[in-house]
Amino acid sequence: VTSCLVNPRACHETKMPILPAVQKKNLAVVGAGPAGLAFAINAAARGHQVTLFDAHSEIGGQFNIAKQIPGKEEFYETLRYYRRMIEVTGVTLKLNHTVTADQLQAFDETILASGIVPRTPPIDGIDHPKVLSYLDVLRDKAPVGNKVAIIGCGGIGFDTAMYLSQPGESTSQNIAGFCNEWGIDSSLQQAGGLSPQGMQIPRSPRQIVMLQRKASKPGQGLGKTTGWIHRTTLLSRGVKMIPGVSYQK
């Protein structure tokens, strides 16, 4: 069954109906990322009193990182939706607020949705100044050189590669630019709707190599409907993908 990244009820509406709460409670939600946001507005819609805490200055959690990835600009609209629904459902939002255990004692229930932190692999030299985490790059805007090795070919590795290999502005929200890159004849004059010059995906401004320990195809665990797009884009940009490696130092 299809599911949604941010709407747990999608395709499960009959199993998860929004019904008025039999016993209304005073709830604390810690973390205003997608999980905390989804819980907060649905709980408030059922009649609970909800206070949503986050230590940062804006809602979204790591969605604020993901929305910067070329092709994921629609996440800006997801966060706009949640900001509006917080107002509509009456959720009390407390940003720039690191909640304490003593403060949580005043609530009937506490829901933890505080997210994750990056895992640091145990590789000799991982603390070298040239080694950056994806948060260093995407959130903190650490400078990145022209030759890049990315450890890991999962979703975060692909997102980071898409970000670092993007030459100029993303065309995902630009119809003419998108059609040009993917070889689509927007005039519908060519057979199959394909442009005679084919795809025109520009090369990456950086030399990027993606590495993974598994011997399987890089990106095999990506979404079935979009994984091939990410692989095609990166390969067309000149990004190299090497499976079956081992990390020594």
Coordinates of C-alpha atoms in Angstrom, one line a residue, residues 118-243:
P118 CA 24.1 11.5 12.4
R119 CA 25.9 8.3 13.1
T120 CA 29.7 8.7 13.0
P121 CA 31.3 5.6 11.4
P122 CA 34.4 4.2 13.3
I123 CA 37.0 5.0 10.6
D124 CA 40.5 6.1 11.4
G125 CA 40.8 9.8 10.6
I126 CA 37.1 10.5 10.7
D127 CA 37.9 13.6 12.9
H128 CA 40.1 15.1 10.2
P129 CA 39.2 18.8 9.4
K130 CA 38.4 17.7 5.8
V131 CA 35.7 15.3 6.9
L132 CA 32.2 16.8 7.1
S133 CA 28.9 15.4 8.0
Y134 CA 25.8 16.0 5.9
L135 CA 24.6 18.5 8.6
D136 CA 27.9 20.4 8.2
V137 CA 27.2 20.8 4.5
L138 CA 23.5 21.2 4.2
R139 CA 22.6 22.9 7.5
D140 CA 25.8 24.8 8.5
K141 CA 26.9 25.6 4.9
A142 CA 30.5 24.5 5.5
P143 CA 32.7 25.2 2.4
V144 CA 33.2 22.1 0.2
G145 CA 36.1 21.7 -2.2
N146 CA 36.1 20.6 -5.8
K147 CA 36.9 16.9 -5.2
V148 CA 34.5 15.1 -2.9
A149 CA 34.1 11.5 -1.7
I150 CA 30.7 10.7 -0.2
I151 CA 30.6 7.7 2.2
G152 CA 27.2 6.0 1.8
C153 CA 24.8 5.6 -1.1
G154 CA 21.6 5.7 0.8
G155 CA 19.0 8.5 0.7
I156 CA 21.1 11.0 2.6
G157 CA 24.2 10.2 0.5
F158 CA 22.2 10.8 -2.7
D159 CA 20.6 14.0 -1.4
T160 CA 24.1 15.3 -0.5
A161 CA 25.4 14.4 -4.0
M162 CA 22.4 16.1 -5.6
Y163 CA 23.1 19.2 -3.6
L164 CA 26.8 19.4 -4.3
S165 CA 26.6 18.5 -8.0
Q166 CA 23.9 21.0 -8.8
P167 CA 25.3 23.5 -11.4
G168 CA 23.3 26.7 -10.7
E169 CA 19.7 26.9 -9.9
S170 CA 17.5 23.8 -9.8
T171 CA 15.1 23.4 -12.7
S172 CA 12.5 21.2 -10.8
Q173 CA 10.2 24.2 -10.5
N174 CA 11.0 25.6 -13.9
I175 CA 8.9 23.8 -16.7
A176 CA 11.1 25.0 -19.6
G177 CA 14.3 24.2 -17.8
F178 CA 13.0 20.8 -16.7
C179 CA 11.9 19.8 -20.2
N180 CA 15.2 20.9 -21.7
E181 CA 17.2 18.8 -19.1
W182 CA 15.2 15.7 -19.6
G183 CA 14.8 15.9 -23.4
I184 CA 11.0 16.6 -23.4
D185 CA 9.5 18.2 -26.5
S186 CA 7.1 20.7 -24.9
S187 CA 5.7 21.6 -28.3
L188 CA 4.5 18.0 -28.7
Q189 CA 5.7 18.0 -32.3
Q190 CA 8.2 15.1 -32.0
A191 CA 7.3 11.4 -31.9
G192 CA 6.9 10.2 -28.3
G193 CA 7.2 13.8 -27.1
L194 CA 11.0 13.4 -27.0
S195 CA 13.3 16.2 -28.0
P196 CA 15.7 15.3 -30.9
Q197 CA 18.7 16.6 -28.9
G198 CA 18.0 14.2 -26.0
M199 CA 18.7 15.0 -22.4
Q200 CA 20.7 18.1 -21.6
I201 CA 21.6 17.5 -18.0
P202 CA 24.6 19.7 -17.2
R203 CA 27.8 18.3 -15.6
S204 CA 28.6 18.7 -12.0
P205 CA 31.0 21.6 -11.1
R206 CA 32.7 19.2 -8.7
Q207 CA 34.4 15.8 -9.0
I208 CA 32.2 13.6 -6.8
V209 CA 32.7 9.9 -6.0
M210 CA 30.0 8.0 -4.0
L211 CA 31.1 4.9 -2.0
Q212 CA 29.3 2.1 -0.4
R213 CA 30.3 -1.1 1.3
K214 CA 27.6 -3.3 -0.1
A215 CA 28.4 -4.9 -3.5
S216 CA 24.8 -4.3 -4.7
K217 CA 23.8 -1.5 -7.1
P218 CA 24.3 1.9 -5.5
G219 CA 20.9 3.5 -4.6
Q220 CA 19.1 0.2 -4.6
G221 CA 17.3 1.1 -1.4
L222 CA 15.9 4.4 -2.8
G223 CA 12.2 4.8 -3.6
K224 CA 11.0 2.7 -6.5
T225 CA 9.3 5.6 -8.2
T226 CA 12.1 8.1 -7.9
G227 CA 15.3 6.2 -7.3
W228 CA 16.0 5.8 -11.0
I229 CA 15.7 9.5 -11.5
H230 CA 18.3 10.3 -8.8
R231 CA 20.7 7.7 -10.3
T232 CA 20.2 9.0 -13.8
T233 CA 20.7 12.6 -12.8
L234 CA 23.9 12.0 -10.9
L235 CA 25.4 9.7 -13.5
S236 CA 24.6 12.3 -16.2
R237 CA 26.3 14.9 -14.1
G238 CA 29.4 12.8 -14.0
V239 CA 29.2 11.5 -10.5
K240 CA 30.9 8.2 -10.0
M241 CA 29.4 5.4 -7.8
I242 CA 31.6 2.6 -6.5
P243 CA 30.1 -0.3 -4.6

